[in-house]
CSV table of C-alpha atoms in Angstrom, one decimal:
chain,number,residue,atom,x,y,z
E,10,MET,CA,0.2,-0.1,-0.3
E,11,SER,CA,1.0,3.7,-0.5
E,12,HIS,CA,-0.4,5.1,2.3
E,13,GLY,CA,1.6,5.3,5.8
E,14,TRP,CA,0.2,1.8,7.3
E,15,PRO,CA,2.0,-1.3,7.8
E,16,SER,CA,1.8,-3.7,5.1
E,17,ALA,CA,0.4,-6.4,7.6
E,18,PRO,CA,-1.4,-4.7,10.2
E,19,ALA,CA,-2.5,-5.7,13.6
E,20,VAL,CA,-6.5,-4.4,14.4
E,21,TYR,CA,-7.6,-4.5,18.0
E,22,GLU,CA,-11.3,-4.1,18.0
E,23,ILE,CA,-13.1,-2.5,21.0
E,24,PHE,CA,-16.9,-2.5,21.3
E,25,ALA,CA,-17.0,0.9,22.0
E,26,TRP,CA,-20.3,1.3,24.6
E,27,PRO,CA,-20.0,-1.6,26.6
E,28,TRP,CA,-15.8,-1.4,27.0
E,29,LEU,CA,-17.1,2.3,28.1
E,30,THR,CA,-19.5,0.8,30.7
E,31,GLY,CA,-17.0,-0.8,31.9
E,32,LEU,CA,-14.8,2.0,32.6
E,33,SER,CA,-17.0,3.3,33.7
E,34,ARG,CA,-18.1,0.6,36.6
E,35,ARG,CA,-13.9,0.4,36.7
E,36,TYR,CA,-13.4,4.5,38.0
E,37,GLY,CA,-16.3,5.6,39.6
E,38,ARG,CA,-17.3,7.7,36.8
E,39,ASP,CA,-19.1,8.0,33.7
E,40,VAL,CA,-15.9,7.6,31.3
E,41,THR,CA,-16.5,8.7,27.5
E,42,LEU,CA,-14.6,8.9,24.5
E,43,GLY,CA,-12.9,12.0,25.3
E,44,ASP,CA,-12.0,11.3,28.7
E,45,VAL,CA,-10.4,7.5,28.7
E,46,PRO,CA,-7.8,7.6,31.6
E,47,PRO,CA,-4.2,7.5,29.9
E,48,GLU,CA,-3.2,4.2,31.3
E,49,VAL,CA,-5.9,2.5,29.8
E,50,TRP,CA,-5.0,3.7,26.0
E,51,ASP,CA,-1.5,2.5,27.3
E,52,GLU,CA,-3.3,-0.5,28.1
E,53,VAL,CA,-5.0,-0.3,24.7
E,54,ALA,CA,-2.1,0.4,22.5
E,55,ALA,CA,0.3,-2.8,23.6
E,56,PRO,CA,3.3,-3.5,21.3
E,57,GLY,CA,2.2,-4.9,18.4
E,58,VAL,CA,-1.0,-3.2,17.9
E,59,ASP,CA,-1.1,-0.8,14.8
E,60,ALA,CA,-5.1,0.3,15.1
E,61,VAL,CA,-8.2,0.6,17.1
E,62,TRP,CA,-11.3,-0.1,15.3
E,63,LEU,CA,-14.1,1.1,18.1
E,64,MET,CA,-17.3,-0.4,16.6
E,65,GLY,CA,-20.5,1.2,16.8
E,66,VAL,CA,-19.6,4.5,18.0
E,67,TRP,CA,-22.7,6.2,15.6
E,68,GLU,CA,-25.8,7.5,16.6
E,69,ARG,CA,-28.5,4.6,17.2
E,70,SER,CA,-31.8,4.7,16.0
E,71,PRO,CA,-34.7,5.5,18.9
E,72,ALA,CA,-36.8,3.6,16.6
E,73,GLY,CA,-34.8,0.5,16.3
E,74,LEU,CA,-34.4,0.9,20.0
E,75,ALA,CA,-38.3,0.2,20.4
E,76,LEU,CA,-38.2,-2.6,18.4
E,77,ALA,CA,-34.9,-4.5,20.1
E,78,ARG,CA,-37.0,-3.9,23.9
E,79,THR,CA,-39.9,-5.4,22.6
E,80,ASN,CA,-39.4,-8.1,20.3
E,81,GLU,CA,-38.9,-11.3,22.6
E,82,GLN,CA,-36.9,-13.6,20.7
E,83,LEU,CA,-34.3,-10.8,20.7
E,84,GLN,CA,-35.0,-10.6,24.2
E,85,ARG,CA,-34.2,-14.1,25.1
E,86,SER,CA,-30.6,-13.2,23.4
E,87,PHE,CA,-30.4,-10.3,25.9
E,88,ARG,CA,-31.1,-12.8,29.0
E,89,GLU,CA,-29.0,-15.5,27.5
E,90,ALA,CA,-25.8,-13.6,27.1
E,91,LEU,CA,-26.4,-11.1,30.2
E,92,PRO,CA,-29.0,-12.8,32.6
E,93,ASP,CA,-29.1,-9.9,35.1
E,94,VAL,CA,-30.0,-7.7,31.9
E,95,ARG,CA,-31.4,-4.6,32.6
E,96,HIS,CA,-33.6,-1.7,30.9
E,97,ALA,CA,-31.3,0.1,30.5
E,98,ASP,CA,-28.5,-2.3,29.1
E,99,VAL,CA,-30.2,-2.0,26.0
E,100,VAL,CA,-29.6,0.7,23.6
E,101,GLY,CA,-29.8,-0.6,20.0
E,102,SER,CA,-28.0,-1.9,17.5
E,103,PRO,CA,-24.8,0.1,16.1
E,104,TYR,CA,-25.7,-1.0,12.9
E,105,CYS,CA,-29.3,0.7,12.7
E,106,VAL,CA,-27.9,3.7,12.3
E,107,ARG,CA,-30.0,7.2,12.2
E,108,ARG,CA,-27.0,9.6,11.7
E,109,TYR,CA,-23.5,9.0,11.7
E,110,ARG,CA,-22.3,11.3,13.8
E,111,VAL,CA,-20.6,10.2,17.2
E,112,ASP,CA,-23.8,9.7,19.8
E,113,ASP,CA,-23.4,12.0,22.6
E,114,ARG,CA,-23.7,9.4,25.1
E,115,LEU,CA,-20.2,8.4,24.3
E,116,GLY,CA,-18.7,11.3,24.0
E,117,GLY,CA,-19.9,13.1,20.7
E,118,PRO,CA,-17.4,14.3,17.9
E,119,ASP,CA,-15.4,15.9,20.0
E,120,GLY,CA,-15.0,13.0,22.2
E,121,LEU,CA,-14.3,10.8,19.2
E,122,ALA,CA,-11.4,13.3,17.9
E,123,GLU,CA,-9.6,13.0,21.7
E,124,ALA,CA,-9.8,9.5,20.9
E,125,ARG,CA,-8.3,9.4,18.2
E,126,ALA,CA,-5.5,12.0,19.3
E,127,GLN,CA,-4.4,10.0,22.2
E,128,LEU,CA,-4.2,6.6,19.5
E,129,ARG,CA,-2.5,8.8,17.3
E,130,ALA,CA,-0.1,10.2,19.9
E,131,ARG,CA,0.8,6.2,20.7
E,132,GLY,CA,1.6,5.7,17.3
E,133,VAL,CA,-1.9,3.5,16.8
E,134,ARG,CA,-4.4,4.4,14.1
E,135,LEU,CA,-8.2,4.5,14.1
E,136,VAL,CA,-11.5,2.5,12.6
E,137,LEU,CA,-14.7,3.1,12.4
E,138,ASP,CA,-17.9,1.3,10.7
E,139,TYR,CA,-19.7,2.3,8.0
E,140,VAL,CA,-23.0,0.4,7.1
E,141,PRO,CA,-23.5,0.8,3.3
E,142,ASN,CA,-26.7,-1.6,2.6
E,143,HIS,CA,-29.4,0.0,5.0
E,144,VAL,CA,-30.0,2.3,7.6
E,145,ALA,CA,-32.6,3.0,10.6
E,146,PRO,CA,-36.1,3.2,9.2
E,147,ASP,CA,-36.3,6.4,11.2
E,148,HIS,CA,-33.2,8.0,9.1
E,149,PRO,CA,-33.7,11.1,7.4
E,150,ALA,CA,-33.3,9.6,4.1
E,151,THR,CA,-36.3,7.4,4.0
E,152,ALA,CA,-38.4,10.8,4.2
E,153,GLY,CA,-36.2,13.1,2.1
E,154,HIS,CA,-34.8,10.5,-0.6
E,155,PRO,CA,-37.1,7.9,-1.0
E,156,GLU,CA,-35.9,7.5,-4.5
E,157,TRP,CA,-32.3,6.2,-2.5
E,158,PHE,CA,-33.7,2.9,-1.2
E,159,VAL,CA,-36.2,-0.4,-2.5
E,160,GLN,CA,-39.3,0.2,-2.7
E,161,GLY,CA,-42.3,-1.9,-3.2
E,162,THR,CA,-45.8,-1.7,-3.7
E,163,PRO,CA,-49.4,-2.1,-1.5
E,164,GLU,CA,-49.6,-5.7,-3.4
E,165,ASP,CA,-45.3,-7.0,-1.8
E,166,LEU,CA,-46.5,-5.6,1.7
E,167,ALA,CA,-50.2,-7.2,2.1
E,168,ALA,CA,-47.4,-10.2,0.8
E,169,ASP,CA,-44.7,-10.4,2.7
E,170,PRO,CA,-45.3,-7.8,5.9
E,171,ALA,CA,-42.1,-8.6,7.2
E,172,GLY,CA,-40.2,-7.7,4.5
E,173,TRP,CA,-42.0,-4.2,3.9
E,174,PHE,CA,-43.0,-1.2,5.7
E,175,THR,CA,-43.9,2.1,5.0
E,176,VAL,CA,-42.9,5.5,5.9
E,177,ASP,CA,-45.0,8.9,4.4
E,178,GLY,CA,-47.7,6.5,2.4
E,179,ARG,CA,-44.4,4.9,0.5
E,180,VAL,CA,-43.9,1.3,0.7
E,181,LEU,CA,-39.9,0.5,1.5
E,182,ALA,CA,-38.1,-2.9,2.1
E,183,HIS,CA,-36.4,-3.8,5.2
E,184,GLY,CA,-32.8,-4.5,4.7
E,185,ARG,CA,-31.9,-7.8,3.8
E,186,ASP,CA,-28.9,-10.1,2.5
E,187,PRO,CA,-30.2,-13.3,0.0
E,188,PHE,CA,-29.8,-16.5,2.7
E,189,PHE,CA,-31.7,-15.2,5.6
E,190,PRO,CA,-34.8,-13.6,6.6
E,191,PRO,CA,-35.4,-9.2,6.7
E,192,TRP,CA,-33.6,-7.8,9.3
E,193,PRO,CA,-36.7,-6.3,10.7
E,194,ASP,CA,-34.9,-3.4,12.1
E,195,VAL,CA,-33.5,-1.5,9.3
E,196,ALA,CA,-34.4,0.1,5.7
E,197,GLN,CA,-32.6,-1.5,2.5
E,198,LEU,CA,-30.8,0.8,0.7
E,199,ASN,CA,-30.5,0.9,-3.2
E,200,ALA,CA,-27.0,0.0,-4.5
E,201,PHE,CA,-28.4,1.0,-8.2
E,202,ASP,CA,-29.7,4.6,-7.3
E,203,GLN,CA,-27.0,6.9,-8.8
E,204,GLY,CA,-28.0,9.2,-5.6
E,205,LEU,CA,-27.1,6.5,-3.7
E,206,ARG,CA,-24.5,6.2,-4.8
E,207,ASP,CA,-23.0,9.6,-4.5
E,208,ALA,CA,-24.7,10.2,-1.0
E,209,THR,CA,-22.4,6.6,0.1
E,210,ALA,CA,-19.1,8.2,-1.3
E,211,ALA,CA,-20.4,11.8,1.0
E,212,VAL,CA,-20.7,9.8,4.0
E,213,LEU,CA,-17.8,8.2,3.3
E,214,SER,CA,-15.6,10.5,2.6
E,215,GLU,CA,-16.7,12.5,5.8
E,216,ILE,CA,-16.0,9.5,8.2
E,217,GLY,CA,-12.4,9.5,6.4
E,218,GLY,CA,-12.0,12.8,8.0
E,219,GLN,CA,-12.5,11.3,11.6
E,220,CYS,CA,-10.3,8.5,11.3
E,221,ASP,CA,-7.6,6.4,9.6
E,222,GLY,CA,-9.5,3.1,8.3
E,223,ILE,CA,-13.2,2.0,7.4
E,224,ARG,CA,-14.8,-1.3,8.1
E,225,CYS,CA,-17.7,-1.5,5.8
E,226,ASP,CA,-20.3,-3.6,6.8
E,227,MET,CA,-21.7,-6.7,4.4
E,228,ALA,CA,-19.4,-5.0,1.4
E,229,MET,CA,-20.9,-8.1,-0.9
E,230,LEU,CA,-24.1,-7.3,-0.8
E,231,LEU,CA,-23.5,-3.9,-2.9
E,232,THR,CA,-21.7,-5.7,-5.8
E,233,ASN,CA,-24.1,-5.5,-8.9
E,234,GLU,CA,-24.1,-8.9,-8.9
E,235,VAL,CA,-25.4,-10.1,-5.9
E,236,PHE,CA,-27.3,-7.2,-5.1
E,237,ALA,CA,-29.4,-8.2,-9.0
E,238,ARG,CA,-29.9,-12.0,-7.6
E,239,THR,CA,-31.1,-10.5,-4.1
E,240,TRP,CA,-33.4,-7.6,-5.2
E,241,GLY,CA,-34.5,-8.7,-8.9
E,242,ARG,CA,-37.1,-6.6,-10.3
E,243,HIS,CA,-37.5,-4.0,-7.3
E,244,ALA,CA,-34.0,-2.6,-7.7
E,245,GLY,CA,-34.4,-1.6,-11.4
E,246,PRO,CA,-31.5,-2.3,-14.2
E,247,ALA,CA,-27.9,-2.7,-13.0
E,248,PRO,CA,-25.7,0.0,-13.9
E,249,ALA,CA,-22.4,-0.7,-16.2
E,250,ALA,CA,-20.5,0.6,-13.4
E,251,GLU,CA,-20.0,-1.1,-10.1
E,252,PHE,CA,-21.4,0.2,-6.9
E,253,TRP,CA,-17.7,-0.1,-4.9
E,254,PRO,CA,-15.0,1.4,-7.5
E,255,HIS,CA,-17.1,4.4,-8.0
E,256,VAL,CA,-17.6,5.1,-4.6
E,257,LEU,CA,-14.1,4.0,-3.1
E,258,ASP,CA,-12.4,6.6,-6.2
E,259,ARG,CA,-14.0,9.3,-5.1
E,260,VAL,CA,-13.3,9.0,-1.5
E,261,ARG,CA,-9.7,8.7,-2.1
E,262,GLU,CA,-9.4,11.6,-3.8
E,263,ARG,CA,-10.0,13.3,-0.7
E,264,HIS,CA,-8.6,10.7,1.7
E,265,PRO,CA,-5.8,8.6,0.1
E,266,ASP,CA,-4.0,7.3,2.9
E,267,LEU,CA,-7.5,6.0,4.3
E,268,VAL,CA,-7.5,2.0,4.5
E,269,LEU,CA,-11.0,0.4,3.5
E,270,ILE,CA,-11.7,-2.9,4.8
E,271,ALA,CA,-14.3,-5.2,4.0
E,272,GLU,CA,-16.3,-7.3,5.6
E,273,ALA,CA,-17.3,-10.3,2.8
E,274,TYR,CA,-18.1,-13.8,2.7
E,275,TRP,CA,-19.3,-16.5,-0.1
E,276,ASP,CA,-15.4,-16.5,-1.3
E,277,MET,CA,-15.8,-12.9,-2.6
E,278,GLU,CA,-12.6,-11.4,-1.2
E,279,TRP,CA,-11.2,-11.3,-4.5
E,280,THR,CA,-13.7,-9.3,-6.2
E,281,LEU,CA,-14.0,-6.8,-3.6
E,282,GLN,CA,-10.1,-6.5,-3.5
E,283,ARG,CA,-10.5,-5.9,-7.4
E,284,GLN,CA,-13.1,-3.4,-6.2
E,285,GLY,CA,-11.0,-1.0,-4.2
E,286,PHE,CA,-10.8,-2.9,-0.6
E,287,ASP,CA,-6.9,-2.8,1.2
E,288,PHE,CA,-8.1,-5.9,3.0
E,289,CYS,CA,-11.3,-8.3,3.1
E,290,TYR,CA,-12.2,-10.5,6.0
E,291,ASP,CA,-10.7,-13.8,5.7
E,292,LYS,CA,-13.5,-16.1,6.5
E,293,ARG,CA,-12.6,-19.7,4.7
E,294,LEU,CA,-8.8,-19.3,6.6
E,295,TYR,CA,-11.4,-19.0,10.2
E,296,ASP,CA,-13.4,-21.9,8.9
E,297,ARG,CA,-11.1,-24.0,8.6
E,298,LEU,CA,-8.6,-23.4,11.7
E,299,ALA,CA,-11.9,-23.6,13.7
E,300,GLY,CA,-13.0,-27.1,11.9
E,301,GLU,CA,-10.5,-28.7,9.7
E,302,ASP,CA,-7.1,-29.5,9.9
E,303,ALA,CA,-3.4,-28.7,9.0
E,304,GLU,CA,-4.1,-30.1,5.3
E,305,ALA,CA,-7.0,-28.0,4.8
E,306,VAL,CA,-5.4,-24.9,6.0
E,307,ARG,CA,-2.4,-25.6,4.0
E,308,LYS,CA,-4.1,-25.7,0.6
E,309,HIS,CA,-5.6,-22.4,1.7
E,310,LEU,CA,-2.6,-20.7,2.1
E,311,ALA,CA,-1.4,-21.8,-1.5
E,312,ALA,CA,-3.1,-18.8,-3.2
E,313,ASP,CA,-1.1,-16.2,-4.4
E,314,ARG,CA,0.7,-13.7,-2.4
E,315,ASP,CA,-1.0,-10.6,-4.0
E,316,TYR,CA,-4.4,-12.3,-2.8
E,317,GLN,CA,-3.5,-13.3,0.8
E,318,ASP,CA,-1.6,-9.9,1.1
E,319,GLY,CA,-5.5,-8.0,1.0
E,320,LEU,CA,-6.8,-10.5,3.9
E,321,ILE,CA,-7.6,-9.9,7.3
E,322,ARG,CA,-7.6,-12.6,9.5
E,323,PHE,CA,-9.0,-13.7,12.8
E,324,LEU,CA,-10.6,-16.0,15.2
E,325,GLU,CA,-13.4,-14.0,16.8
E,326,ASN,CA,-14.5,-10.7,16.3
E,327,HIS,CA,-18.3,-9.7,17.2
E,328,ASP,CA,-20.2,-11.6,14.8
E,329,GLU,CA,-18.6,-14.5,15.8
E,330,PRO,CA,-18.6,-17.1,18.4
E,331,ARG,CA,-15.8,-16.3,21.0
E,332,ALA,CA,-12.2,-18.2,20.3
E,333,ALA,CA,-12.3,-19.7,23.9
E,334,THR,CA,-15.4,-21.6,22.8
E,335,ALA,CA,-15.0,-21.8,19.1
E,336,LEU,CA,-11.5,-22.9,19.6
E,337,PRO,CA,-10.9,-23.8,23.0
E,338,GLY,CA,-7.5,-24.5,24.5
E,339,GLY,CA,-4.3,-25.8,22.2
E,340,ARG,CA,-6.4,-25.4,19.1
E,341,GLY,CA,-7.2,-21.5,19.9
E,342,ARG,CA,-3.4,-20.9,20.6
E,343,ALA,CA,-1.7,-22.7,17.5
E,344,ALA,CA,-4.7,-20.8,15.1
E,345,ALA,CA,-3.2,-17.8,17.1
E,346,VAL,CA,0.1,-18.3,16.3
E,347,ALA,CA,-0.5,-18.8,12.3
E,348,ILE,CA,-3.0,-16.2,11.7
E,349,ALA,CA,-0.7,-13.7,13.6
E,350,THR,CA,2.7,-14.8,11.4
E,351,LEU,CA,0.5,-15.2,8.2
E,352,PRO,CA,0.9,-12.3,5.1
E,353,GLY,CA,-2.1,-9.6,5.3
E,354,ALA,CA,-3.7,-8.1,8.1
E,355,THR,CA,-4.4,-9.8,11.5
E,356,MET,CA,-7.9,-8.3,13.6
E,357,TRP,CA,-7.9,-9.1,17.3
E,358,HIS,CA,-11.0,-8.8,19.4
E,359,ASP,CA,-11.4,-7.1,22.8
E,360,GLY,CA,-11.8,-10.1,25.6
E,361,GLN,CA,-10.4,-12.7,23.4
E,362,PHE,CA,-6.7,-12.3,24.9
E,363,GLU,CA,-8.4,-12.8,28.8
E,364,GLY,CA,-10.7,-15.5,27.4
E,365,ARG,CA,-14.0,-14.7,27.5
E,366,ARG,CA,-16.8,-17.0,26.5
E,367,THR,CA,-19.9,-14.9,26.3
E,368,ARG,CA,-20.6,-13.5,22.6
E,369,LEU,CA,-22.4,-10.2,23.6
E,370,PRO,CA,-25.6,-9.3,21.1
E,371,VAL,CA,-24.9,-5.8,19.4
E,372,PHE,CA,-27.8,-4.1,21.1
E,373,LEU,CA,-26.8,-4.5,24.6
E,374,ALA,CA,-24.3,-1.7,26.7
E,375,ARG,CA,-23.0,-4.5,29.2
E,376,PHE,CA,-20.6,-7.0,29.2
E,377,PRO,CA,-21.4,-10.3,31.9
E,378,ASP,CA,-18.6,-10.3,34.5
E,379,GLU,CA,-16.1,-13.5,33.4
E,380,PRO,CA,-12.9,-14.6,35.0
E,381,ALA,CA,-9.8,-14.0,32.9
E,382,ASP,CA,-7.2,-16.2,31.9
E,383,GLU,CA,-4.6,-15.0,32.9
E,384,ASP,CA,-2.4,-17.8,31.3
E,385,LEU,CA,-4.0,-17.5,28.2
E,386,ALA,CA,-3.9,-13.4,28.2
E,387,SER,CA,0.0,-13.8,28.9
E,388,PHE,CA,0.7,-15.8,25.7
E,389,TYR,CA,-1.5,-13.1,23.8
E,390,ARG,CA,1.0,-10.5,25.1
E,391,ARG,CA,4.2,-12.3,24.0
E,392,LEU,CA,2.4,-13.2,20.8
E,393,VAL,CA,1.4,-9.9,19.4
E,394,ALA,CA,4.8,-8.1,20.8
E,395,ALA,CA,6.7,-10.7,18.9
E,396,VAL,CA,4.9,-10.7,16.2
E,397,ALA,CA,5.5,-7.2,14.7
E,398,ALA,CA,9.3,-7.6,13.6
E,399,VAL,CA,8.5,-11.3,11.8
E,400,ARG,CA,6.2,-10.5,9.3
E,401,VAL,CA,8.5,-8.3,7.2
E,402,GLY,CA,10.1,-9.0,3.4
E,403,GLU,CA,9.3,-12.4,1.4
E,404,TRP,CA,7.1,-14.9,2.8
E,405,ARG,CA,6.9,-18.6,1.7
E,406,MET,CA,5.3,-21.9,2.5
E,407,LEU,CA,7.8,-24.7,3.4
E,408,GLU,CA,7.4,-28.0,3.1
E,409,THR,CA,7.8,-30.6,5.7
E,410,ARG,CA,9.3,-34.2,5.7
E,411,GLY,CA,8.8,-37.4,7.7
E,412,TRP,CA,9.5,-40.9,7.7
E,413,PRO,CA,7.9,-43.9,6.5
E,414,ASP,CA,7.0,-44.9,10.1
E,415,ASN,CA,5.8,-41.6,11.3
E,416,PRO,CA,4.2,-39.2,8.7
E,417,SER,CA,3.0,-36.8,11.7
E,418,HIS,CA,4.7,-33.8,9.9
E,419,ARG,CA,1.5,-33.9,7.4
E,420,ASP,CA,0.2,-32.1,10.6
E,421,LEU,CA,2.8,-29.3,10.1
E,422,LEU,CA,2.6,-25.8,8.8
E,423,ALA,CA,5.6,-23.9,8.4
E,424,TRP,CA,6.5,-20.7,6.6
E,425,SER,CA,9.2,-18.9,6.7
E,426,TRP,CA,9.9,-14.1,6.5
E,427,HIS,CA,13.2,-13.2,5.6
E,428,ASP,CA,14.3,-9.9,4.2
E,429,ASP,CA,17.9,-10.0,4.5
E,430,THR,CA,18.8,-10.5,8.5
E,431,PRO,CA,17.4,-11.4,10.8
E,432,ARG,CA,15.4,-14.7,8.9
E,433,HIS,CA,12.4,-15.7,10.6
E,434,LEU,CA,10.6,-19.0,10.9
E,435,VAL,CA,7.1,-20.4,11.9
E,436,VAL,CA,5.7,-24.1,12.2
E,437,VAL,CA,2.4,-25.0,14.1
E,438,ASN,CA,1.9,-28.6,14.8
E,439,PHE,CA,-2.2,-28.1,13.8
E,440,SER,CA,-3.3,-31.2,15.7
E,441,GLY,CA,-3.7,-32.5,18.7
E,442,ARG,CA,-0.7,-35.4,18.9
E,443,PRO,CA,2.8,-34.9,18.8
E,444,ALA,CA,4.4,-34.4,15.5
E,445,GLN,CA,7.4,-35.1,14.4
E,446,GLY,CA,9.5,-33.4,10.8
E,447,ARG,CA,12.1,-31.9,9.1
E,448,VAL,CA,11.1,-28.6,7.5
E,449,GLU,CA,13.0,-27.7,4.3
E,450,LEU,CA,14.5,-24.2,5.5
E,451,PRO,CA,15.1,-21.6,1.3
E,452,TRP,CA,18.7,-20.6,2.6
E,453,PRO,CA,21.0,-22.5,0.9
E,454,ALA,CA,23.5,-19.5,2.6
E,455,LEU,CA,22.7,-21.1,6.1
E,456,ALA,CA,26.0,-23.4,4.8
E,457,GLY,CA,29.3,-23.1,6.6
E,458,ARG,CA,28.4,-21.8,9.9
E,459,SER,CA,26.8,-22.1,12.9
E,460,TRP,CA,22.8,-20.6,13.5
E,461,GLN,CA,21.4,-19.6,17.3
E,462,LEU,CA,17.7,-19.8,17.2
E,463,THR,CA,15.2,-18.1,19.6
E,464,ASP,CA,12.0,-18.8,20.2
E,465,LEU,CA,10.2,-15.3,20.4
E,466,LEU,CA,7.4,-17.1,22.5
E,467,ASP,CA,9.1,-18.5,25.1
E,468,GLY,CA,12.6,-17.3,24.8
E,469,ARG,CA,14.1,-20.4,24.5
E,470,ILE,CA,17.4,-20.6,22.4
E,471,PHE,CA,18.4,-23.6,20.2
E,472,GLU,CA,22.0,-23.8,18.4
E,473,ARG,CA,22.3,-25.4,14.9
E,474,GLU,CA,25.0,-26.4,12.4
E,475,GLY,CA,24.1,-24.5,8.9
E,476,ASP,CA,25.3,-27.7,7.1
E,477,GLU,CA,22.4,-29.4,8.8
E,478,LEU,CA,19.6,-27.1,8.3
E,479,ALA,CA,20.5,-26.2,5.0
E,480,GLY,CA,20.8,-29.9,3.5
E,481,SER,CA,18.3,-31.9,5.3
E,482,GLY,CA,16.4,-29.1,7.0
E,483,LEU,CA,15.6,-28.2,10.3
E,484,TYR,CA,14.5,-31.5,12.9
E,485,VAL,CA,11.4,-30.4,14.7
E,486,ASP,CA,9.5,-32.2,17.8
E,487,LEU,CA,6.0,-30.6,18.4
E,488,PRO,CA,3.3,-31.8,21.4
E,489,PRO,CA,0.0,-31.8,20.2
E,490,TRP,CA,-1.2,-27.7,19.2
E,491,GLY,CA,2.6,-26.8,19.9
E,492,SER,CA,4.4,-24.0,17.7
E,493,HIS,CA,7.6,-22.1,17.5
E,494,VAL,CA,8.3,-18.4,16.1
E,495,VAL,CA,12.1,-18.3,15.8
E,496,THR,CA,14.6,-16.2,14.7
E,497,LEU,CA,17.7,-17.3,13.2
E,498,ARG,CA,20.9,-15.3,13.8
């Protein structure tokens, strides 16, 4: 990338409202974005964190809040996550946006500006949200610019009352993606409308003046193919131009250094990269790390480097189960080492390091009390800090070899990074059983010298002869889910 961001940044997602609620309880006073104590920003801007994504800072919809407080299905999910949930804990969805203005209860625009300044003083960038597919039903545009929305007829409303609603006598669609029922608290924007595209570029440009990066929710829904398939005749004819290139080109005219992140599914990552996004969610890798084996992961990582550089890897975020439940124990640590040392960006989630197990519904303003896993937190602190200097230069997948009576090397994932010197090597046993093998190293120049291998995760030092490393490779013997992140000097 041509801007000042690292080529492989680590982004730390914070669910802003419950995070501030927790700080208010910790300090015994109301804490907003504008008066977060300096020591908290020091904790957030830990070594190895390049950017903080403050998720959910925009003004939420009163109409959406009213629905959340009366919808029994939502209420059940609130009680499951927060058994002592109170009326005041339900604050509405951050993806039911009424205005792209920071909610005054979180500190307003001035509070956000102060938060950004505090992060910038610590060398950390700020990422914010944008929701391109829909807005709140009481967003001013539903009445002022109905042409920006997917519109229907009274017959549509009668046939599918859950999919449509009325504003000033017009029938508008509730937002949806093609595989799920409509979301009852939002209005569907029409990606084919030129006025909506221009308005999107304007809002994104305004947001871009308040941050260093923007994460675009469900970005693949706005591509011409997906939108036409979802809405058919209600969308009208598809324009010749795609939605995102038109919008993002205009945004970058004003903010050339802005990083744009796409939430992407359905193997749409390459499409969205070509349409202008710097990073796209790597959901396929998440699924393979959570439920498949080393071979599935290895095949996924065979893609071209250009493609991998444009992915953002994660083990959890606000939409996924907590990693402590989805990837418990050693599997989670092995997967964390993998995503932290691969090309592309890495996304961490507030509470992941401490082993939180409850995925909080986005409507809530308070986390449940959960004990921290101090051993896991220590592991993550070491990992995040250690790998900051690893992902530099040439990245290469490495072959492993075993023996006829011991094929366990197939459970080993191995890759290297090399930018002149030093050289870095990552080996992960992605299995629940011990694994041994030899890792073929790509550096013939190792021969003729002795080498010191320092494991950045636990500080152990190994001495190896270069002739062996360059010839038969590095012998490794790893316990179940074990790993090495080593520097060769």
